[in-house]
XYZ file of C-alpha atoms in Angstrom:
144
model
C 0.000 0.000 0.000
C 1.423 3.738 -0.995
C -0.738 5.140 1.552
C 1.520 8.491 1.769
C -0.450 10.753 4.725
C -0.945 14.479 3.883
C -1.810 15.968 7.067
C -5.529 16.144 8.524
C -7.334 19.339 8.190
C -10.578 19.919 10.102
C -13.961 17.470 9.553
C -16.999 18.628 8.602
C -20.491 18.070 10.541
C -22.826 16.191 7.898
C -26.362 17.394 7.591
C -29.658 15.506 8.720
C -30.346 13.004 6.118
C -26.626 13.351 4.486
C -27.089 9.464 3.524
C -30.272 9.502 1.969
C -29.018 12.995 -0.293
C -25.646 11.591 -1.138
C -27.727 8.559 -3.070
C -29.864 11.113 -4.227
C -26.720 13.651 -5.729
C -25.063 10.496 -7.520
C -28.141 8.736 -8.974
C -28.186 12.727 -10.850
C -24.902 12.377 -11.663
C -24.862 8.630 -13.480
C -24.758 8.642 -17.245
C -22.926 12.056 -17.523
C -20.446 11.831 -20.171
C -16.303 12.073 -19.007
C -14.598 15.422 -20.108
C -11.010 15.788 -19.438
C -11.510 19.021 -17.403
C -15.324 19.284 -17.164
C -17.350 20.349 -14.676
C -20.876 20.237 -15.724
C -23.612 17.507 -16.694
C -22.679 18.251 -19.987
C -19.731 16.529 -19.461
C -17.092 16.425 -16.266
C -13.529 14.780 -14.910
C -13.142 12.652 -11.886
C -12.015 15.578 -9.983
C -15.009 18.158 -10.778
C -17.422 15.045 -9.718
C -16.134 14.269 -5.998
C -15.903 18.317 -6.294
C -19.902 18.954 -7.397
C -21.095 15.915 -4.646
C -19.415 17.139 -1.576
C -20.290 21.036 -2.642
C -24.293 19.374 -3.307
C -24.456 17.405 -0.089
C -22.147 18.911 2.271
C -21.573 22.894 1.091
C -18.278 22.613 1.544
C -15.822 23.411 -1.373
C -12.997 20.700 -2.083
C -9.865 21.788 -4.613
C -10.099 21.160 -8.365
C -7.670 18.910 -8.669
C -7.802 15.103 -7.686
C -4.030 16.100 -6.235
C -4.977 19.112 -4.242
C -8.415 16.989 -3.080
C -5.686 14.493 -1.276
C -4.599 17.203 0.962
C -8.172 17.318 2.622
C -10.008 15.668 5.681
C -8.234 13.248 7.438
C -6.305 9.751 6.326
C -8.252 6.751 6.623
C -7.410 2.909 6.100
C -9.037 0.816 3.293
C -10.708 -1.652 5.995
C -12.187 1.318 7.669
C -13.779 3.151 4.835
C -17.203 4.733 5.169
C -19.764 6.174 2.482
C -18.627 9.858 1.832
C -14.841 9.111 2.153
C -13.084 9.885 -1.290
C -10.921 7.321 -2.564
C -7.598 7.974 -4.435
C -5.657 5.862 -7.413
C -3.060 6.358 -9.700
C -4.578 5.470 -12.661
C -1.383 6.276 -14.720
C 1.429 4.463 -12.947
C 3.189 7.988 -11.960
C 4.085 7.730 -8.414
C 1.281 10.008 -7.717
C -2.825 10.527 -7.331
C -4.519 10.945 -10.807
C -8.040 9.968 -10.305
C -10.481 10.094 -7.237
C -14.182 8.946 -6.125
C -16.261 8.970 -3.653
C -16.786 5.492 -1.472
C -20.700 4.716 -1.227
C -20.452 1.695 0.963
C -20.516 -1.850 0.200
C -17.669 -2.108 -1.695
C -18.983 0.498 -4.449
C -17.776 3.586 -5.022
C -18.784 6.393 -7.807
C -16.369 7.862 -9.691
C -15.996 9.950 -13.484
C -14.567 6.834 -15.838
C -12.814 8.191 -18.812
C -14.228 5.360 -20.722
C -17.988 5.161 -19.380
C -18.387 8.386 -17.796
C -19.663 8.667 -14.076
C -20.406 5.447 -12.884
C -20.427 3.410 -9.994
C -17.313 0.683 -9.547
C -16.328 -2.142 -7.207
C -13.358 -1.354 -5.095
C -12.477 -5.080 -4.874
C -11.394 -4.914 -8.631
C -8.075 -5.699 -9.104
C -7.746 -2.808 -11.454
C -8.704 -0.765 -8.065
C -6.707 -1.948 -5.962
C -3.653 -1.944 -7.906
C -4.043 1.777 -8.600
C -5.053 2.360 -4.654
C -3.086 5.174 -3.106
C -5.647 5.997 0.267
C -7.996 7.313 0.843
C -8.957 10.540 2.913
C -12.305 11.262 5.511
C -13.864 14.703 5.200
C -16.750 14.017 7.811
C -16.221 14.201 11.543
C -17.163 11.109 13.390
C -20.385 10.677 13.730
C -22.022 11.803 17.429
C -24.335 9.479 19.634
């Protein structure tokens, strides 16, 4: 694992019904054709998508870039992911994080595929987890 740890920045408080909205924000985004540097339903990059979901269901504004996105929240292992954590990969064999999506639970995660568009892949895929470089919690624990 090339789990290299940015550090932690603060954790945001989810909304009321944060589970049921997330489903809600990614069943709108499915279909939408991949754009090397789009950010619209006209057409968006894996990047603008984890951007547009977390700005929908949280209001909180991640960076641009799948890169910069790796700086935020707080590192967190593969056996203890939760929905709403974003996942990271290098896609491209470069040492470094070129893609990113957002972990739904159950092994599934939703992410911008250059070849099918935004779509939601298993995380057990070998293709996955060879490209797996960590993966980073923006929510704060959750309070009982």
């Amino acid at each position: 694992a090339r789990d290299r740890r940015p550090p932690a920045t603060p954790a945001i408080v989810a909304p009321r019904g944060w589970q049921r909205r997330l489903e809600q924000v990614v069943a709108s985004w499915i279909g939408t054709p991949y754009r090397w540097g789009g950010a619209s339903r006209r057409g968006v990059d894996c990047s603008a998508l984890t951007q547009a979901i977390v700005a929908e269901v949280f209001v909180v504004t991640l960076p641009r870039s799948s890169a910069a996105q790796y700086q935020a929240g707080s590192a967190v292992s593969r056996g203890e992911l939760r929905p709403g954590d974003l996942l990271f990969f290098d896609t491209l064999d470069r040492g470094r994080v070129t893609h990113v999506g957002l972990y739904l639970g159950d092994d599934t995660f939703v992410h911008a595929s250059s070849s099918r568009g935004v779509t939601r892949a298993q995380l057990s895929k070998a293709y996955y987890q060879r490209a797996w470089v960590g993966a980073r919690r923006l929510l704060a624990p959750e309070r009982s």
